[in-house]
PDB file of C-alpha atoms in Angstrom:
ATOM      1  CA  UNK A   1      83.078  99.587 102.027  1.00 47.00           C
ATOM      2  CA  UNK A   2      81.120 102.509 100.524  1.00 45.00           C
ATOM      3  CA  UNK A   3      83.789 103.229  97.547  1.00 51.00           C
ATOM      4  CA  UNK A   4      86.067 102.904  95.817  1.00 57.00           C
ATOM      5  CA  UNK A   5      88.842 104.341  93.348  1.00 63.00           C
ATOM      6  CA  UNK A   6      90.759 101.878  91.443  1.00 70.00           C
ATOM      7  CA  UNK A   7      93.780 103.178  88.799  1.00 75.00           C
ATOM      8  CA  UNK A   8      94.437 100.817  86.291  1.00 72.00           C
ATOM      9  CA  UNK A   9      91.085  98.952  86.455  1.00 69.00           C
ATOM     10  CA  UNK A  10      91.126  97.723  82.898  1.00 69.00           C
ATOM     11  CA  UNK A  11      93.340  94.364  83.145  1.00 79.00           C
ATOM     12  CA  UNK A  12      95.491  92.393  85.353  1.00 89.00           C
ATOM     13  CA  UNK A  13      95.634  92.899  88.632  1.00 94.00           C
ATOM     14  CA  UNK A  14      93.313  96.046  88.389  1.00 93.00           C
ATOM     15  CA  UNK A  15      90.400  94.154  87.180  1.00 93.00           C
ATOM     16  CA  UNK A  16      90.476  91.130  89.549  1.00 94.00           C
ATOM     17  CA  UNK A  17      90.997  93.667  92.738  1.00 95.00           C
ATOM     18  CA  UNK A  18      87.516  95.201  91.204  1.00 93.00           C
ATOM     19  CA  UNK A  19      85.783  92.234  91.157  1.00 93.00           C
ATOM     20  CA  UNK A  20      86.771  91.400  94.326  1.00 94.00           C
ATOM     21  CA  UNK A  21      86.455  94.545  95.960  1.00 94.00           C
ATOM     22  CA  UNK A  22      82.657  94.372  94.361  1.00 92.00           C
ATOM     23  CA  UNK A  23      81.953  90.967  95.756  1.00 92.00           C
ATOM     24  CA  UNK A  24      82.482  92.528  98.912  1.00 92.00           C
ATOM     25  CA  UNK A  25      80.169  95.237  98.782  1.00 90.00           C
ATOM     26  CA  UNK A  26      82.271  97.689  97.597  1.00 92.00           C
ATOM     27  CA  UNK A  27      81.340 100.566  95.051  1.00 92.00           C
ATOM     28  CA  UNK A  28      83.656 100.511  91.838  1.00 93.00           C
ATOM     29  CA  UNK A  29      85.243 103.165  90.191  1.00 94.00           C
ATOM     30  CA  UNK A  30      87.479 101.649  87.642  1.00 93.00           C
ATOM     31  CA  UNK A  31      89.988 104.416  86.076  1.00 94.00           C
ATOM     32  CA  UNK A  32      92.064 103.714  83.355  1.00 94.00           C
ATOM     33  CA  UNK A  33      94.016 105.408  80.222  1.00 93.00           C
ATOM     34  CA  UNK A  34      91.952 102.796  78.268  1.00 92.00           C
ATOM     35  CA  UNK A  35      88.850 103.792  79.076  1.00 94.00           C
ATOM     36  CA  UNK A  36      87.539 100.619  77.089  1.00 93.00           C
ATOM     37  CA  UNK A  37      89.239  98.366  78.901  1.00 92.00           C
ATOM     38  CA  UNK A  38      87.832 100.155  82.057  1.00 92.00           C
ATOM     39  CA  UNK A  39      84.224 100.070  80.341  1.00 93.00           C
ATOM     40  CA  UNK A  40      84.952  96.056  80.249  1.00 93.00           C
ATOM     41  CA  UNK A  41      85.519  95.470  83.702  1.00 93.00           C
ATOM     42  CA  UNK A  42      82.577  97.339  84.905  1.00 92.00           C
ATOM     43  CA  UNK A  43      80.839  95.076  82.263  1.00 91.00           C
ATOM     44  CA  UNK A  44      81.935  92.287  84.186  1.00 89.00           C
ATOM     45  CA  UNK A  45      80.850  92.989  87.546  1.00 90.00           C
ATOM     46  CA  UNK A  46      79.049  90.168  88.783  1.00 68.00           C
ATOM     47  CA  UNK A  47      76.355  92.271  90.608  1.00 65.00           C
ATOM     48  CA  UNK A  48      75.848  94.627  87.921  1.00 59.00           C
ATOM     49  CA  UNK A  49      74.951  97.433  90.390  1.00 59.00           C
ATOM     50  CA  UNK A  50      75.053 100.101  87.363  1.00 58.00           C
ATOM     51  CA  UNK A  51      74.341 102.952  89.320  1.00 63.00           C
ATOM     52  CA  UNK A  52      76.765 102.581  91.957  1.00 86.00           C
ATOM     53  CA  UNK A  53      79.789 101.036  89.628  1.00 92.00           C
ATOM     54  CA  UNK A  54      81.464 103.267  86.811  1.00 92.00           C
ATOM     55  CA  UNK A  55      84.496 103.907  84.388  1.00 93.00           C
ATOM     56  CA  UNK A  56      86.348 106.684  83.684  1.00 94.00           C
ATOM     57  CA  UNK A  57      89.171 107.877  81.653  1.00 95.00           C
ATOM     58  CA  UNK A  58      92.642 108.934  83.713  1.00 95.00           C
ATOM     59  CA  UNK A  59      96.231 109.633  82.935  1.00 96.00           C
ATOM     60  CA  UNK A  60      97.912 109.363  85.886  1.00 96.00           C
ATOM     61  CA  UNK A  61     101.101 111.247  85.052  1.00 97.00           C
ATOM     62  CA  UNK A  62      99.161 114.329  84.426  1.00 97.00           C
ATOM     63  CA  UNK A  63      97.926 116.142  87.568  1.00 97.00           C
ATOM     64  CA  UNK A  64      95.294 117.896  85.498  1.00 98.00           C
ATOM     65  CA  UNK A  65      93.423 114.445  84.231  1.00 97.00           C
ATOM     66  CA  UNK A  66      93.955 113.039  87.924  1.00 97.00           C
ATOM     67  CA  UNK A  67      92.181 116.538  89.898  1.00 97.00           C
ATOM     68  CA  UNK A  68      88.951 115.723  86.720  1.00 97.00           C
ATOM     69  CA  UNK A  69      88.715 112.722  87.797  1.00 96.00           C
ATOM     70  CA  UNK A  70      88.479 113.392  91.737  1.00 96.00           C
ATOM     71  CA  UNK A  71      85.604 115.935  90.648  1.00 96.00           C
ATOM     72  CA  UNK A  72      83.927 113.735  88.539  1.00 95.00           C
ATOM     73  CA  UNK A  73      83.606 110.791  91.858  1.00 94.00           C
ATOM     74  CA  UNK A  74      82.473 113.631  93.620  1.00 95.00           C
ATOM     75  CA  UNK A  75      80.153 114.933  91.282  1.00 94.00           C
ATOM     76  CA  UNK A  76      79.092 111.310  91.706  1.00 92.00           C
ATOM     77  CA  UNK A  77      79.117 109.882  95.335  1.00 92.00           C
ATOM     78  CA  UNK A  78      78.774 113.366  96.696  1.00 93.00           C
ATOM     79  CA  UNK A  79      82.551 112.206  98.789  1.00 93.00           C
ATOM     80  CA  UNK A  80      86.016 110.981  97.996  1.00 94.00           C
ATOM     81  CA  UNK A  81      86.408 107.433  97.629  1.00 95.00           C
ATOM     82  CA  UNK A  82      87.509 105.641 101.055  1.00 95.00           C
ATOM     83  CA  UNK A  83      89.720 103.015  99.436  1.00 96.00           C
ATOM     84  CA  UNK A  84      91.953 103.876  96.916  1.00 96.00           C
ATOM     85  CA  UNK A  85      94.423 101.475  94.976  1.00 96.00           C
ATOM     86  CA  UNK A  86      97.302 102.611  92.539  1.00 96.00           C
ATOM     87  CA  UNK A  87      98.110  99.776  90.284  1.00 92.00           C
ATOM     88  CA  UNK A  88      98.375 102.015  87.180  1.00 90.00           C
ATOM     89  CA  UNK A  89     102.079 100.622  85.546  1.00 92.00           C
ATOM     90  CA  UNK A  90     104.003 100.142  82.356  1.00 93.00           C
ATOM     91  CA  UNK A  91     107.172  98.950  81.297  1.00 92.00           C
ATOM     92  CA  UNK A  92     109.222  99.997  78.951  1.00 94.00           C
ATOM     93  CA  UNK A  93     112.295  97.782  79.071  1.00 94.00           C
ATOM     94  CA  UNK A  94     116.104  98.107  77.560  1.00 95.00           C
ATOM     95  CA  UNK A  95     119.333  97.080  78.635  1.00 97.00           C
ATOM     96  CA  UNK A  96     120.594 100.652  80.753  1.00 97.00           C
ATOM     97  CA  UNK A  97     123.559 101.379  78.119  1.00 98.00           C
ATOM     98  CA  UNK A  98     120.514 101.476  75.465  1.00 98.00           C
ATOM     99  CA  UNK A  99     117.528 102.912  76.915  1.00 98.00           C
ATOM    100  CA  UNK A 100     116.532 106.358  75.688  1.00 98.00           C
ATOM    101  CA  UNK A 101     116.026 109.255  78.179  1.00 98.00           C
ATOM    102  CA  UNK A 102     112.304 109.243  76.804  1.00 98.00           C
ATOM    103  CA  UNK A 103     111.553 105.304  77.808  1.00 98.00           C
ATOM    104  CA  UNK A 104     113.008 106.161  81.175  1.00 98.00           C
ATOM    105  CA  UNK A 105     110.842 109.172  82.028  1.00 98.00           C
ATOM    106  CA  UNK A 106     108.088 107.416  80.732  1.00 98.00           C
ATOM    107  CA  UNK A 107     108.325 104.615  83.272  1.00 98.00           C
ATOM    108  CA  UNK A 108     108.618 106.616  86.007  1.00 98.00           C
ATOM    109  CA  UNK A 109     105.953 109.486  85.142  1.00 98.00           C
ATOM    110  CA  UNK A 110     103.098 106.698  85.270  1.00 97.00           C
ATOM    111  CA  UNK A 111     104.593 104.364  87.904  1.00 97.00           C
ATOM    112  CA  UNK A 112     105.875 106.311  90.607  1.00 98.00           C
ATOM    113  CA  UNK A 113     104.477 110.297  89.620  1.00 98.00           C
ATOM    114  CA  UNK A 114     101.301 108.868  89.232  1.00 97.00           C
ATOM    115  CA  UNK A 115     101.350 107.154  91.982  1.00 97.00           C
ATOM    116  CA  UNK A 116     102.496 109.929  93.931  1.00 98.00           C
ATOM    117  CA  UNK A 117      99.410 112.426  92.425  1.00 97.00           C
ATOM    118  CA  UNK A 118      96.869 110.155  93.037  1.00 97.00           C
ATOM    119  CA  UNK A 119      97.621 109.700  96.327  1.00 97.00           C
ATOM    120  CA  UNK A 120      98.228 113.136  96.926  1.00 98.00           C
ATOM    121  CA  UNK A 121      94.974 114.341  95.831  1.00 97.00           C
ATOM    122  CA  UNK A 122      92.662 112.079  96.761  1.00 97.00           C
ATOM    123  CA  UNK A 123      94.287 111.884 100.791  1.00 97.00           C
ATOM    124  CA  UNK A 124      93.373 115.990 100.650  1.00 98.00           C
ATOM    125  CA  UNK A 125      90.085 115.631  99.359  1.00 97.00           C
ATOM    126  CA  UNK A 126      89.316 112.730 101.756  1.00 97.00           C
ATOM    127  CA  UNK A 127      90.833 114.930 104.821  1.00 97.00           C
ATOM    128  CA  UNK A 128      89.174 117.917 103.515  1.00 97.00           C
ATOM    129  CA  UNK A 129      85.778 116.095 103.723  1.00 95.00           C
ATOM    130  CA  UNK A 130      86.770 114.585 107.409  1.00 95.00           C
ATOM    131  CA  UNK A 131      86.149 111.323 106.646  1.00 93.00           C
ATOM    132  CA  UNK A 132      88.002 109.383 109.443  1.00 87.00           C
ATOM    133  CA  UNK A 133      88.793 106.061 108.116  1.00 93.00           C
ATOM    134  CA  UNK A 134      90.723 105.101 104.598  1.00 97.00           C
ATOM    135  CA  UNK A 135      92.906 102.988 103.130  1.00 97.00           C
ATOM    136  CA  UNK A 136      95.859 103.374 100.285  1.00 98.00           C
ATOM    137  CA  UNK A 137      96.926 100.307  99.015  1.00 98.00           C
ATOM    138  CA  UNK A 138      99.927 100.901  96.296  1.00 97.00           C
ATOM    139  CA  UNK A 139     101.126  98.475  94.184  1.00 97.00           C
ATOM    140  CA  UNK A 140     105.181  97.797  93.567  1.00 97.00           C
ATOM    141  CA  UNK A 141     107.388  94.786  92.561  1.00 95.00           C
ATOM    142  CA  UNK A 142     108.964  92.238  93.239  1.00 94.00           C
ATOM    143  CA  UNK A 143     111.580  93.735  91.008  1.00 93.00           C
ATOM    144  CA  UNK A 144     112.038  96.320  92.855  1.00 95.00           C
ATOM    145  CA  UNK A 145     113.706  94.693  95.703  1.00 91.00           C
ATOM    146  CA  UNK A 146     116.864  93.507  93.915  1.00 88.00           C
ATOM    147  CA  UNK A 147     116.823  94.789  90.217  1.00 92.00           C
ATOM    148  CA  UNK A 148     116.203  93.128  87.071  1.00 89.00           C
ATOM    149  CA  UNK A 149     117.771  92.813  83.951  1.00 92.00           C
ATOM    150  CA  UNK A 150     116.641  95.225  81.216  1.00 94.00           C
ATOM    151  CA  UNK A 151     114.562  97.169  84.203  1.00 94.00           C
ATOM    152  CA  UNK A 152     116.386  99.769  85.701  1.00 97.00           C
ATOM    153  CA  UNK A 153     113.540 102.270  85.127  1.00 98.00           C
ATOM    154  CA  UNK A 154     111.066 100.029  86.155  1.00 96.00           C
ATOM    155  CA  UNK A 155     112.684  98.454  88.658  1.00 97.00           C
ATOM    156  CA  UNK A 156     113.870 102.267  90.325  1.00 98.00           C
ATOM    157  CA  UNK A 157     110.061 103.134  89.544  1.00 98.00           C
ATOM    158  CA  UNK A 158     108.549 100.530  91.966  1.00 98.00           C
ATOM    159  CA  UNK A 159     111.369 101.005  94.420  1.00 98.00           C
ATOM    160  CA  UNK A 160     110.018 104.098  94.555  1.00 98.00           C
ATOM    161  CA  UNK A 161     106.220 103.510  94.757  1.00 98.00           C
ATOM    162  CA  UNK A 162     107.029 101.649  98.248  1.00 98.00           C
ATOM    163  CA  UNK A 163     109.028 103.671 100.202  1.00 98.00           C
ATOM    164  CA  UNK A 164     106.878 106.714  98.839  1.00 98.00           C
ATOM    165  CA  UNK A 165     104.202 104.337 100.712  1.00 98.00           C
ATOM    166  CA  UNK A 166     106.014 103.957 103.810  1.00 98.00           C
ATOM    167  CA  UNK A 167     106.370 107.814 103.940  1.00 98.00           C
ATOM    168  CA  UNK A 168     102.798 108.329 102.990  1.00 98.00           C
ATOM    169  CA  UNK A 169     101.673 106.418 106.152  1.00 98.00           C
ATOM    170  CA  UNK A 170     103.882 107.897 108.522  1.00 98.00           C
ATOM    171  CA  UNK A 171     102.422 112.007 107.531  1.00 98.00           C
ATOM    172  CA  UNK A 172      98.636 110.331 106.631  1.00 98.00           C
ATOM    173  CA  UNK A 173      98.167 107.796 110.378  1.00 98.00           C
ATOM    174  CA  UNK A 174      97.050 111.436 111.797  1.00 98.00           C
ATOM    175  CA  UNK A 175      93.899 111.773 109.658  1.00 98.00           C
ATOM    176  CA  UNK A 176      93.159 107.924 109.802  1.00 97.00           C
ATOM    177  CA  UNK A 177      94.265 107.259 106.499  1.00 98.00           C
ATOM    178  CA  UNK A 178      96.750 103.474 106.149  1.00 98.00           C
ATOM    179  CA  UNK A 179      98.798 103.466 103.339  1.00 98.00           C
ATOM    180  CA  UNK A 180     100.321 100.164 102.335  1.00 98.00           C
ATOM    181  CA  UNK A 181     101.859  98.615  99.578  1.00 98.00           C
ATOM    182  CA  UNK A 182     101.727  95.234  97.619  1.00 98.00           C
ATOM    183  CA  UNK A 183     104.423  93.547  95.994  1.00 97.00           C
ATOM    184  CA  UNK A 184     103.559  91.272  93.533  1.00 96.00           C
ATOM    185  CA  UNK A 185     106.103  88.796  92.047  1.00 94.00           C
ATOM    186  CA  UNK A 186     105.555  86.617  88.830  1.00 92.00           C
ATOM    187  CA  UNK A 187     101.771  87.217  88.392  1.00 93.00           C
ATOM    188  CA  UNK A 188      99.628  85.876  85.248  1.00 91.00           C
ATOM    189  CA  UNK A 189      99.193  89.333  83.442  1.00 86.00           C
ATOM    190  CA  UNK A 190      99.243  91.097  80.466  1.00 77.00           C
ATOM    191  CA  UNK A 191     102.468  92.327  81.248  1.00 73.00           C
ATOM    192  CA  UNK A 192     104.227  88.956  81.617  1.00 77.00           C
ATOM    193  CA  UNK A 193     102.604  86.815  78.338  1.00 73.00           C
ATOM    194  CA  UNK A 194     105.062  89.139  76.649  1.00 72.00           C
ATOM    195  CA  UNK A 195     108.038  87.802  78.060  1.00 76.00           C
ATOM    196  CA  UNK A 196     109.213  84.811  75.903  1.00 78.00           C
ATOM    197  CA  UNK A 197     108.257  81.274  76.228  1.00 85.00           C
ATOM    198  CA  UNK A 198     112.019  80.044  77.679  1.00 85.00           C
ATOM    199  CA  UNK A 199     112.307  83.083  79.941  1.00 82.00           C
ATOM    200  CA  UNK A 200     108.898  82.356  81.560  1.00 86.00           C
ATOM    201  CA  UNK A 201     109.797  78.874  82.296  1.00 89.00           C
ATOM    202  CA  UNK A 202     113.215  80.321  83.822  1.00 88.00           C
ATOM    203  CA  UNK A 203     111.274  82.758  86.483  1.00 86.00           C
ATOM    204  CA  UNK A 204     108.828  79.961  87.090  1.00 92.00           C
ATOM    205  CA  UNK A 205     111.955  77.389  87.895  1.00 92.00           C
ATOM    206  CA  UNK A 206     112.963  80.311  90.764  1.00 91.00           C
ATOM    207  CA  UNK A 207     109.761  80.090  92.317  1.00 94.00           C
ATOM    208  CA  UNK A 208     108.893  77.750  95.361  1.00 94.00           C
ATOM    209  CA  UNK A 209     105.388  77.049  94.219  1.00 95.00           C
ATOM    210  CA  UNK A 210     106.325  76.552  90.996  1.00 93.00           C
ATOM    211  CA  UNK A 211     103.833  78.429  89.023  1.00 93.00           C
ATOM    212  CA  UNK A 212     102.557  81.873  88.459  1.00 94.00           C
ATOM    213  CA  UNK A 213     100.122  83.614  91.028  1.00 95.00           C
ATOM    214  CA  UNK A 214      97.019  85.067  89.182  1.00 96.00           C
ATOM    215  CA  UNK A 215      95.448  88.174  89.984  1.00 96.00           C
ATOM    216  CA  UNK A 216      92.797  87.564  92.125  1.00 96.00           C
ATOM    217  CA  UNK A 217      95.510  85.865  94.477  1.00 97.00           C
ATOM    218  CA  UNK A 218      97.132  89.642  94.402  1.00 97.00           C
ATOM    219  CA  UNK A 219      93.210  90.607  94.667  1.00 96.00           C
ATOM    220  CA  UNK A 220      92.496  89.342  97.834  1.00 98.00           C
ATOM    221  CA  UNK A 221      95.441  90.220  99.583  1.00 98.00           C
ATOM    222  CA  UNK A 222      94.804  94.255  98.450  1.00 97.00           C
ATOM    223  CA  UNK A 223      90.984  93.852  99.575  1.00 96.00           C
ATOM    224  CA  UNK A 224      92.173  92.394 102.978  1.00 97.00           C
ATOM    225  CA  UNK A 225      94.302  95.497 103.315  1.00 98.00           C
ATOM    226  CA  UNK A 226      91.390  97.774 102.306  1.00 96.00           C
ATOM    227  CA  UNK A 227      89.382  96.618 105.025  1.00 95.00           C
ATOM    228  CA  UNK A 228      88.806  96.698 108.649  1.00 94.00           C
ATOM    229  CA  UNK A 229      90.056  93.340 109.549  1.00 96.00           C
ATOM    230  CA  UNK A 230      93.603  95.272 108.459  1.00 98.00           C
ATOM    231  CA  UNK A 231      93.022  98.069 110.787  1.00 97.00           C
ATOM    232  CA  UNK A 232      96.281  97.867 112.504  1.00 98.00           C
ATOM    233  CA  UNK A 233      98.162  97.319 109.085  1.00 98.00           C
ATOM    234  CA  UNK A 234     100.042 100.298 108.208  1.00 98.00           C
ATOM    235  CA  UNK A 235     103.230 101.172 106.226  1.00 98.00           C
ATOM    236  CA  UNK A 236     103.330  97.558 105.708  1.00 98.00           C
ATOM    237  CA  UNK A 237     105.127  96.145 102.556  1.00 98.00           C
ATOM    238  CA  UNK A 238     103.414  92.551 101.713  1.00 98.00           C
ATOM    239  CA  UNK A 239     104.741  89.865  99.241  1.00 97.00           C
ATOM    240  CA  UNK A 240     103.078  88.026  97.041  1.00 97.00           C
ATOM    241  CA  UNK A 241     105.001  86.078  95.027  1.00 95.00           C
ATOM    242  CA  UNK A 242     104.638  82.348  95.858  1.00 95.00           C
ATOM    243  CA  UNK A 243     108.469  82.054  97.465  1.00 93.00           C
ATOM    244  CA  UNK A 244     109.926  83.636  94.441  1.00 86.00           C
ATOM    245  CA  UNK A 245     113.950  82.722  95.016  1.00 79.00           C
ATOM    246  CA  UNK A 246     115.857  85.293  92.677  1.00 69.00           C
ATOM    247  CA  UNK A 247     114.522  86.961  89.312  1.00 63.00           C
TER     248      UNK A 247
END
């Protein structure tokens, strides 16, 4: 794997798929609206190849930010990345009859448009550059498959993310591009050591294995897809989320 464009490479699931993806050989480009965070995880690597790993600032919902960055991995590595994962999210959660217009749009700017930019211009500048052989490796949820409570944005966001995945692999197969998409249920984050204490243990009761996954279990899964041992993987939608029953 020569390299490699993560978004949302600061935390969570974004930083264990780049230390992963670096114990494997790969070249990390962390990108992240907290470009601190994304400073950390380079930090981090365990083979501290400085020259070849960096960090850089993005805002996925803006076109404008996402097109800087492409120039500035160019400006770089001299080519587009070869592997690219979206795992750039927020929430922003209400019950539907009280979230604002604002918290909605929100949600879905950075889950799904973002998504949806970064993928577009990084699979042009990757055909435009004839490079034969990548891999797109989205991230959803599991929430996306039947709804959750106080989620509708995010839960419509994800939906979104995978069948915009599934679509993205059947127009990309021709320029030897696989796009793919991960689906992560309860997963030791950020994100969920917000929910409270007595909800946690609810979701974990609904789960076969009866705990959380952690990221690197995500991780793997997204570097498996992201490399040749997955060659015949496409428009694939993968669970993980340790048997999770209902949310």
């Amino acid at each position: 794997m020569v390299c490699y464009n993560f978004v949302g490479g600061g935390s969570g699931i974004g930083r264990a798929t780049c230390q992963v993806l670096a114990r494997e050989g790969a070249s990390i480009i962390a990108a992240d609206r907290n470009i601190k965070t994304a400073e950390d995880t380079v930090s981090q690597l365990l083979d501290k190849k400085e020259n070849e790993h960096c960090s850089v600032h993005i805002d996925v919902s803006e076109s404008k930010s996402v097109k800087e960055v492409l120039q500035e991995v160019l400006r770089k590595y001299n080519r587009p990345p070869t592997i690219i994962v979206n795992c750039a999210g927020i929430t922003k959660d209400n019950f539907l009859l009280k979230m604002s217009e604002q918290d909605f749009e929100d949600v879905v700017n950075v889950n799904l448009k973002g998504t949806f930019l970064v993928t577009q211009t990084f699979a042009k500048a990757i055909i435009e550059k004839g490079l034969n052989q990548a891999s797109i490796i989205n991230i959803s949820s599991i929430a996306a498959r039947n709804g959750n409570i106080g989620q509708s944005n995010y839960s419509a966001s994800k939906a979104g993310v995978e069948l915009l995945t599934k679509t993205a692999a059947k127009e990309l197969a021709q320029f030897g591009i696989r796009c793919n998409v991960v689906i992560p249920g309860f997963i030791n984050t950020p994100i969920v050591n917000t929910i409270p204490p007595e909800l946690k243990n609810r979701f974990i009761a609904n789960i076969s294995c009866k705990r959380m996954g952690e990221p690197q279990e995500v991780a793997e899964v997204i570097t498996f897809l992201a490399s040749e041992k997955s060659s015949y993987i496409n428009s694939a939608s993968i669970e993980v989320c340790g048997g999770l029953l209902s949310l």
